[in-house]
Amino acid sequence: MTARGGRARIGLALAGGGPVGGIYEVGAMAALAEALDGVDFTAFDIYVGVSSGALISAAVANGLAPATLARMLVENHRNDVFDTGMLLRPAFGEYMRRAMSVPVLFWSSLRQYLSDPWHLRLVEAFQGLSHAIPTGVFNSAGIDQLLGKLFSTGGRSNDFRQLKHQLFLVATDLDTGESVAFGSRGHDDVPISVAVQASAALPGLFPPVKIGERYFVDGALIKTLHASVALHEGAELVVCINPLVPFDSRLAARRLAHEQPTRAPAHLVDGGLPVVLSQTFRAIIHSRMRTGMDRYRLEFEGADVVLFEPTRDDADMFFTNVFSYRGRSRLCEHAYQRTRKDLYQRRHELQPILARHGIHLNLGVLKDHTRSLLSRKRRPDLASSASALDASLRDLEVWLQAQKA
């Protein structure tokens, strides 16, 4: 199926990754928007988002260009779009509901134990008290409130059915384990802001989100990208961004000091439980995503799926503190520069794929090493400059050998 006007149907699929992932995706999209001639990220035919990718894809589908999002997310001190504080508000309502259930659970457990104290262990009898543990630490209702306000102004919409393009936000039904794509038929009457909140409800951090009579949690529980949603809708090219990859500390250690400003520990275990959990989570979702990418190639032979993600030695991406303003700004610029570098290094692979869909890679933009996303001043990026110079020298060598032949 081809879009109106005879051009290819193009989709965008954004994976999750929390605040860090969302900011990385914005920087990466800004680089892609600059370098891909014939591409308007606000005019794609299909958008698919999961978790933090749901927030970003919903914003782009609503007409907010990547460069605009970068300024709103990072440079806007009013935090109209990304207020990190909204993710750290305790879920007091959940705490109170669970606390009120303690007396009933306690007396029920006590009666159970006293009914057969000789055969029932004390711990076994009182395990019912675990039902009083809150299902989430933080309250995600601020996501719904903030996006509801944003999508109700400036010609934007909080209604899937009112958008110019298709938008699908994936969440997981907690009771069945089923993936639900909000925005699809039968699931398009839910406000976009609520669907984002549901898709981003990471179990343990945020309570499940009730929609109708069902409870939903993070959409990444089943799949990492859900690019198949766009492919099933007839997308002929899907641009995918996955911000989370496992970190390779040994590979990072071999990087030159000026290319790796963030110092990483020799062993990730030195970073404590948060770092260990982060690495574990990244390894699981990345392995699953790679399996999915291979399946897309077999199941949708006529379509192209292009993936952009950080390198495994990217310590800046792995160790960034997204809750500091400086960290957010640096990460967005870092994603922009790294994606520019990736585009240039993969130009021979990407050019024929993109050309099939009427898109051309602007090498002039990629060779302009003074470009910067967030700073008004143009400043060089040493890593991308060195990489581009090395690639240019290789191209020159190949050309000279061809001339001699």
mmCIF file of C-alpha atoms in Angstrom, residues 73-333:
data_model
loop_
_atom_site.group_PDB
_atom_site.id
_atom_site.type_symbol
_atom_site.label_atom_id
_atom_site.label_comp_id
_atom_site.label_asym_id
_atom_site.label_seq_id
_atom_site.Cartn_x
_atom_site.Cartn_y
_atom_site.Cartn_z
ATOM 1 C CA LEU A 73 12.710 19.394 26.321
ATOM 2 C CA VAL A 74 16.110 20.842 27.135
ATOM 3 C CA GLU A 75 16.318 24.601 26.693
ATOM 4 C CA ASN A 76 12.902 25.547 28.029
ATOM 5 C CA HIS A 77 13.463 26.340 31.722
ATOM 6 C CA ARG A 78 9.723 26.424 32.299
ATOM 7 C CA ASN A 79 9.718 22.666 31.593
ATOM 8 C CA ASP A 80 6.468 22.849 29.613
ATOM 9 C CA VAL A 81 7.098 19.422 28.118
ATOM 10 C CA PHE A 82 9.614 17.588 30.213
ATOM 11 C CA ASP A 83 9.410 18.362 33.897
ATOM 12 C CA THR A 84 11.611 15.738 35.539
ATOM 13 C CA GLY A 85 9.946 16.517 38.840
ATOM 14 C CA MET A 86 6.646 15.129 37.582
ATOM 15 C CA LEU A 87 8.235 11.658 37.456
ATOM 16 C CA LEU A 88 9.361 11.782 41.079
ATOM 17 C CA ARG A 89 6.121 12.648 42.829
ATOM 18 C CA PRO A 90 5.279 9.910 45.358
ATOM 19 C CA ALA A 91 2.144 7.891 44.678
ATOM 20 C CA PHE A 92 0.469 8.950 47.934
ATOM 21 C CA GLY A 93 -2.950 7.736 46.786
ATOM 22 C CA GLU A 94 -1.570 4.256 46.157
ATOM 23 C CA TYR A 95 0.244 4.301 49.510
ATOM 24 C CA MET A 96 -2.969 5.233 51.327
ATOM 25 C CA ARG A 97 -5.107 2.574 49.610
ATOM 26 C CA ARG A 98 -2.581 -0.142 50.444
ATOM 27 C CA ALA A 99 -2.125 1.080 54.030
ATOM 28 C CA MET A 100 -5.880 0.950 54.648
ATOM 29 C CA SER A 101 -5.894 -2.703 53.652
ATOM 30 C CA VAL A 102 -3.310 -3.698 56.290
ATOM 31 C CA PRO A 103 -5.704 -4.219 59.274
ATOM 32 C CA VAL A 104 -8.005 -6.511 57.268
ATOM 33 C CA LEU A 105 -5.084 -8.470 55.828
ATOM 34 C CA PHE A 106 -3.422 -8.780 59.244
ATOM 35 C CA TRP A 107 -6.481 -10.193 61.031
ATOM 36 C CA SER A 108 -7.224 -12.508 58.120
ATOM 37 C CA SER A 109 -3.670 -13.857 58.247
ATOM 38 C CA LEU A 110 -3.788 -14.210 62.038
ATOM 39 C CA ARG A 111 -7.030 -16.201 61.900
ATOM 40 C CA GLN A 112 -5.532 -18.433 59.237
ATOM 41 C CA TYR A 113 -2.478 -19.115 61.405
ATOM 42 C CA LEU A 114 -4.448 -19.772 64.605
ATOM 43 C CA SER A 115 -6.725 -22.180 62.749
ATOM 44 C CA ASP A 116 -3.815 -24.614 62.286
ATOM 45 C CA PRO A 117 -0.670 -23.368 64.100
ATOM 46 C CA TRP A 118 0.957 -26.825 64.187
ATOM 47 C CA HIS A 119 1.057 -27.278 60.416
ATOM 48 C CA LEU A 120 1.104 -23.710 59.112
ATOM 49 C CA ARG A 121 4.300 -21.698 59.300
ATOM 50 C CA LEU A 122 4.032 -18.136 60.582
ATOM 51 C CA VAL A 123 5.654 -16.649 57.458
ATOM 52 C CA GLU A 124 3.385 -18.703 55.226
ATOM 53 C CA ALA A 125 0.259 -17.570 57.041
ATOM 54 C CA PHE A 126 1.178 -13.905 56.912
ATOM 55 C CA GLN A 127 2.308 -13.802 53.288
ATOM 56 C CA GLY A 128 -1.041 -12.242 52.472
ATOM 57 C CA LEU A 129 0.320 -9.002 53.904
ATOM 58 C CA SER A 130 2.325 -8.662 50.680
ATOM 59 C CA HIS A 131 -0.922 -7.473 49.084
ATOM 60 C CA ALA A 132 -0.426 -4.219 50.988
ATOM 61 C CA ILE A 133 2.832 -3.417 49.177
ATOM 62 C CA PRO A 134 2.252 -0.451 46.794
ATOM 63 C CA THR A 135 2.309 -1.336 43.086
ATOM 64 C CA GLY A 136 4.353 1.739 42.281
ATOM 65 C CA VAL A 137 6.625 4.216 44.006
ATOM 66 C CA PHE A 138 5.881 7.300 41.909
ATOM 67 C CA ASN A 139 2.694 8.859 40.557
ATOM 68 C CA SER A 140 2.559 9.091 36.749
ATOM 69 C CA ALA A 141 -0.661 11.145 36.626
ATOM 70 C CA GLY A 142 1.430 14.225 35.832
ATOM 71 C CA ILE A 143 2.151 12.775 32.386
ATOM 72 C CA ASP A 144 -1.548 12.762 31.537
ATOM 73 C CA GLN A 145 -2.046 16.285 32.890
ATOM 74 C CA LEU A 146 0.985 17.773 31.158
ATOM 75 C CA LEU A 147 0.340 16.164 27.754
ATOM 76 C CA GLY A 148 -3.381 16.798 27.956
ATOM 77 C CA LYS A 149 -2.588 20.497 28.234
ATOM 78 C CA LEU A 150 0.095 20.431 25.523
ATOM 79 C CA PHE A 151 -2.057 18.547 23.021
ATOM 80 C CA SER A 152 -5.026 20.858 23.534
ATOM 81 C CA THR A 153 -3.307 24.006 22.221
ATOM 82 C CA GLY A 154 -1.566 25.205 19.081
ATOM 83 C CA GLY A 155 -3.723 23.226 16.680
ATOM 84 C CA ARG A 156 -2.739 19.939 18.300
ATOM 85 C CA SER A 157 -5.142 17.226 19.460
ATOM 86 C CA ASN A 158 -5.411 14.780 22.347
ATOM 87 C CA ASP A 159 -7.724 12.592 20.240
ATOM 88 C CA PHE A 160 -6.255 9.817 18.067
ATOM 89 C CA ARG A 161 -9.121 10.219 15.606
ATOM 90 C CA GLN A 162 -8.394 13.903 15.006
ATOM 91 C CA LEU A 163 -4.743 13.469 13.972
ATOM 92 C CA LYS A 164 -3.674 13.797 10.346
ATOM 93 C CA HIS A 165 -1.558 10.667 10.603
ATOM 94 C CA GLN A 166 -1.894 7.283 12.284
ATOM 95 C CA LEU A 167 -0.545 7.060 15.826
ATOM 96 C CA PHE A 168 -0.250 3.850 17.820
ATOM 97 C CA LEU A 169 0.861 3.796 21.461
ATOM 98 C CA VAL A 170 1.475 0.312 22.839
ATOM 99 C CA ALA A 171 0.761 -0.778 26.419
ATOM 100 C CA THR A 172 0.434 -4.189 28.088
ATOM 101 C CA ASP A 173 -2.767 -5.486 29.691
ATOM 102 C CA LEU A 174 -1.599 -6.527 33.167
ATOM 103 C CA ASP A 175 -4.237 -9.243 33.595
ATOM 104 C CA THR A 176 -3.722 -10.993 30.256
ATOM 105 C CA GLY A 177 -0.193 -10.033 29.142
ATOM 106 C CA GLU A 178 -1.695 -8.866 25.845
ATOM 107 C CA SER A 179 -0.210 -5.950 23.899
ATOM 108 C CA VAL A 180 -2.768 -3.267 23.071
ATOM 109 C CA ALA A 181 -2.078 -0.596 20.468
ATOM 110 C CA PHE A 182 -4.039 2.473 21.494
ATOM 111 C CA GLY A 183 -5.035 4.352 18.363
ATOM 112 C CA SER A 184 -6.106 1.179 16.584
ATOM 113 C CA ARG A 185 -9.739 0.446 15.858
ATOM 114 C CA GLY A 186 -11.626 -0.127 19.090
ATOM 115 C CA HIS A 187 -8.880 1.533 21.128
ATOM 116 C CA ASP A 188 -8.887 5.039 19.632
ATOM 117 C CA ASP A 189 -11.373 6.633 22.021
ATOM 118 C CA VAL A 190 -8.789 6.866 24.799
ATOM 119 C CA PRO A 191 -7.107 10.291 25.168
ATOM 120 C CA ILE A 192 -3.566 10.246 23.769
ATOM 121 C CA SER A 193 -2.188 11.564 27.069
ATOM 122 C CA VAL A 194 -3.736 8.649 28.991
ATOM 123 C CA ALA A 195 -2.387 6.146 26.461
ATOM 124 C CA VAL A 196 1.110 7.604 26.928
ATOM 125 C CA GLN A 197 0.748 7.317 30.701
ATOM 126 C CA ALA A 198 -0.285 3.655 30.359
ATOM 127 C CA SER A 199 2.495 2.815 27.918
ATOM 128 C CA ALA A 200 5.105 4.336 30.241
ATOM 129 C CA ALA A 201 3.859 2.702 33.479
ATOM 130 C CA LEU A 202 6.985 0.690 34.281
ATOM 131 C CA PRO A 203 6.015 -1.882 36.946
ATOM 132 C CA GLY A 204 7.515 -1.132 40.330
ATOM 133 C CA LEU A 205 8.106 2.529 39.546
ATOM 134 C CA PHE A 206 4.584 3.556 38.503
ATOM 135 C CA PRO A 207 1.228 1.976 39.406
ATOM 136 C CA PRO A 208 -0.742 0.341 36.569
ATOM 137 C CA VAL A 209 -3.064 2.730 34.749
ATOM 138 C CA LYS A 210 -6.765 1.898 34.747
ATOM 139 C CA ILE A 211 -8.527 2.425 31.414
ATOM 140 C CA GLY A 212 -12.114 1.258 31.438
ATOM 141 C CA GLU A 213 -12.110 -1.966 33.436
ATOM 142 C CA ARG A 214 -8.562 -2.944 32.445
ATOM 143 C CA TYR A 215 -5.181 -2.141 33.970
ATOM 144 C CA PHE A 216 -2.208 -1.367 31.762
ATOM 145 C CA VAL A 217 1.562 -1.235 32.262
ATOM 146 C CA ASP A 218 4.655 -0.526 30.152
ATOM 147 C CA GLY A 219 4.329 -1.620 26.524
ATOM 148 C CA ALA A 220 7.923 -2.860 26.433
ATOM 149 C CA LEU A 221 7.053 -5.920 28.520
ATOM 150 C CA ILE A 222 6.183 -7.904 25.371
ATOM 151 C CA LYS A 223 8.274 -6.271 22.633
ATOM 152 C CA THR A 224 10.932 -3.585 22.543
ATOM 153 C CA LEU A 225 9.976 -1.645 19.404
ATOM 154 C CA HIS A 226 6.615 -2.891 18.095
ATOM 155 C CA ALA A 227 7.691 -1.818 14.587
ATOM 156 C CA SER A 228 5.461 -4.627 13.309
ATOM 157 C CA VAL A 229 2.464 -2.409 14.092
ATOM 158 C CA ALA A 230 3.617 0.027 11.391
ATOM 159 C CA LEU A 231 4.501 -2.789 8.988
ATOM 160 C CA HIS A 232 1.065 -4.371 9.363
ATOM 161 C CA GLU A 233 -0.431 -0.962 8.548
ATOM 162 C CA GLY A 234 1.382 -0.975 5.213
ATOM 163 C CA ALA A 235 4.560 0.951 5.982
ATOM 164 C CA GLU A 236 7.188 0.367 3.288
ATOM 165 C CA LEU A 237 9.965 2.027 5.265
ATOM 166 C CA VAL A 238 10.137 2.154 9.056
ATOM 167 C CA VAL A 239 12.714 4.350 10.790
ATOM 168 C CA CYS A 240 13.413 2.876 14.231
ATOM 169 C CA ILE A 241 15.269 4.386 17.174
ATOM 170 C CA ASN A 242 16.231 2.275 20.166
ATOM 171 C CA PRO A 243 18.096 4.267 22.836
ATOM 172 C CA LEU A 244 19.008 1.379 25.154
ATOM 173 C CA VAL A 245 21.837 -1.033 24.366
ATOM 174 C CA PRO A 246 24.006 -3.087 26.756
ATOM 175 C CA PHE A 247 27.171 -1.284 27.780
ATOM 176 C CA ASP A 248 30.568 -2.857 27.038
ATOM 177 C CA SER A 249 33.015 -1.461 29.601
ATOM 178 C CA ARG A 250 36.006 -3.202 28.015
ATOM 179 C CA LEU A 251 35.252 -1.709 24.635
ATOM 180 C CA ALA A 252 34.751 1.709 26.220
ATOM 181 C CA ALA A 253 38.104 1.449 27.980
ATOM 182 C CA ARG A 254 39.839 1.178 24.620
ATOM 183 C CA ARG A 255 38.326 4.428 23.410
ATOM 184 C CA LEU A 256 40.589 7.445 23.233
ATOM 185 C CA ALA A 257 40.254 9.776 26.209
ATOM 186 C CA HIS A 258 39.093 12.775 24.149
ATOM 187 C CA GLU A 259 36.342 10.688 22.552
ATOM 188 C CA GLN A 260 35.054 9.361 25.861
ATOM 189 C CA PRO A 261 34.642 12.213 28.353
ATOM 190 C CA THR A 262 32.584 10.130 30.785
ATOM 191 C CA ARG A 263 34.726 7.939 33.030
ATOM 192 C CA ALA A 264 33.235 4.463 33.439
ATOM 193 C CA PRO A 265 34.090 2.030 36.254
ATOM 194 C CA ALA A 266 36.293 -0.924 35.334
ATOM 195 C CA HIS A 267 33.475 -3.256 36.430
ATOM 196 C CA LEU A 268 29.799 -2.314 36.375
ATOM 197 C CA VAL A 269 29.258 -4.007 39.723
ATOM 198 C CA ASP A 270 31.180 -1.080 41.236
ATOM 199 C CA GLY A 271 28.257 1.148 40.277
ATOM 200 C CA GLY A 272 25.915 -0.618 42.687
ATOM 201 C CA LEU A 273 22.438 -2.057 42.209
ATOM 202 C CA PRO A 274 21.046 0.660 39.874
ATOM 203 C CA VAL A 275 23.851 0.109 37.358
ATOM 204 C CA VAL A 276 23.539 -3.682 37.564
ATOM 205 C CA LEU A 277 19.764 -3.497 37.020
ATOM 206 C CA SER A 278 20.208 -1.057 34.139
ATOM 207 C CA GLN A 279 22.664 -3.354 32.381
ATOM 208 C CA THR A 280 20.419 -6.375 32.954
ATOM 209 C CA PHE A 281 17.355 -4.603 31.609
ATOM 210 C CA ARG A 282 19.229 -3.328 28.564
ATOM 211 C CA ALA A 283 20.637 -6.768 27.757
ATOM 212 C CA ILE A 284 17.206 -8.400 27.932
ATOM 213 C CA ILE A 285 15.355 -5.885 25.773
ATOM 214 C CA HIS A 286 18.175 -5.576 23.237
ATOM 215 C CA SER A 287 18.427 -9.330 22.685
ATOM 216 C CA ARG A 288 14.664 -9.466 22.194
ATOM 217 C CA MET A 289 14.741 -6.527 19.803
ATOM 218 C CA ARG A 290 17.417 -8.142 17.621
ATOM 219 C CA THR A 291 15.250 -11.243 17.348
ATOM 220 C CA GLY A 292 12.344 -9.069 16.300
ATOM 221 C CA MET A 293 14.403 -7.265 13.654
ATOM 222 C CA ASP A 294 15.363 -10.594 12.082
ATOM 223 C CA ARG A 295 11.727 -11.645 12.056
ATOM 224 C CA TYR A 296 10.670 -8.410 10.335
ATOM 225 C CA ARG A 297 13.056 -9.136 7.457
ATOM 226 C CA LEU A 298 11.506 -12.557 6.924
ATOM 227 C CA GLU A 299 7.866 -11.626 7.448
ATOM 228 C CA PHE A 300 7.866 -8.317 5.549
ATOM 229 C CA GLU A 301 10.230 -8.921 2.643
ATOM 230 C CA GLY A 302 9.015 -5.953 0.624
ATOM 231 C CA ALA A 303 9.583 -3.437 3.422
ATOM 232 C CA ASP A 304 12.739 -1.836 4.798
ATOM 233 C CA VAL A 305 13.398 -1.368 8.516
ATOM 234 C CA VAL A 306 16.292 0.932 9.423
ATOM 235 C CA LEU A 307 17.505 0.998 13.014
ATOM 236 C CA PHE A 308 19.488 3.703 14.815
ATOM 237 C CA GLU A 309 20.869 3.204 18.322
ATOM 238 C CA PRO A 310 23.888 4.121 20.461
ATOM 239 C CA THR A 311 27.097 2.124 20.273
ATOM 240 C CA ARG A 312 27.865 -0.344 23.040
ATOM 241 C CA ASP A 313 30.836 1.699 24.246
ATOM 242 C CA ASP A 314 28.760 4.844 24.732
ATOM 243 C CA ALA A 315 29.436 5.684 28.383
ATOM 244 C CA ASP A 316 27.779 9.103 28.019
ATOM 245 C CA MET A 317 24.499 7.410 27.197
ATOM 246 C CA PHE A 318 24.798 4.785 29.923
ATOM 247 C CA PHE A 319 25.876 7.002 32.842
ATOM 248 C CA THR A 320 24.070 10.292 32.133
ATOM 249 C CA ASN A 321 22.090 11.755 35.016
ATOM 250 C CA VAL A 322 19.003 12.880 33.144
ATOM 251 C CA PHE A 323 17.610 14.736 36.149
ATOM 252 C CA SER A 324 20.303 17.405 35.938
ATOM 253 C CA TYR A 325 19.710 20.174 33.430
ATOM 254 C CA ARG A 326 23.302 19.976 32.209
ATOM 255 C CA GLY A 327 23.017 16.217 31.759
ATOM 256 C CA ARG A 328 19.860 16.536 29.664
ATOM 257 C CA SER A 329 21.379 19.192 27.416
ATOM 258 C CA ARG A 330 24.603 17.269 26.933
ATOM 259 C CA LEU A 331 22.789 14.001 26.177
ATOM 260 C CA CYS A 332 20.547 15.567 23.526
ATOM 261 C CA GLU A 333 23.560 17.120 21.789
#
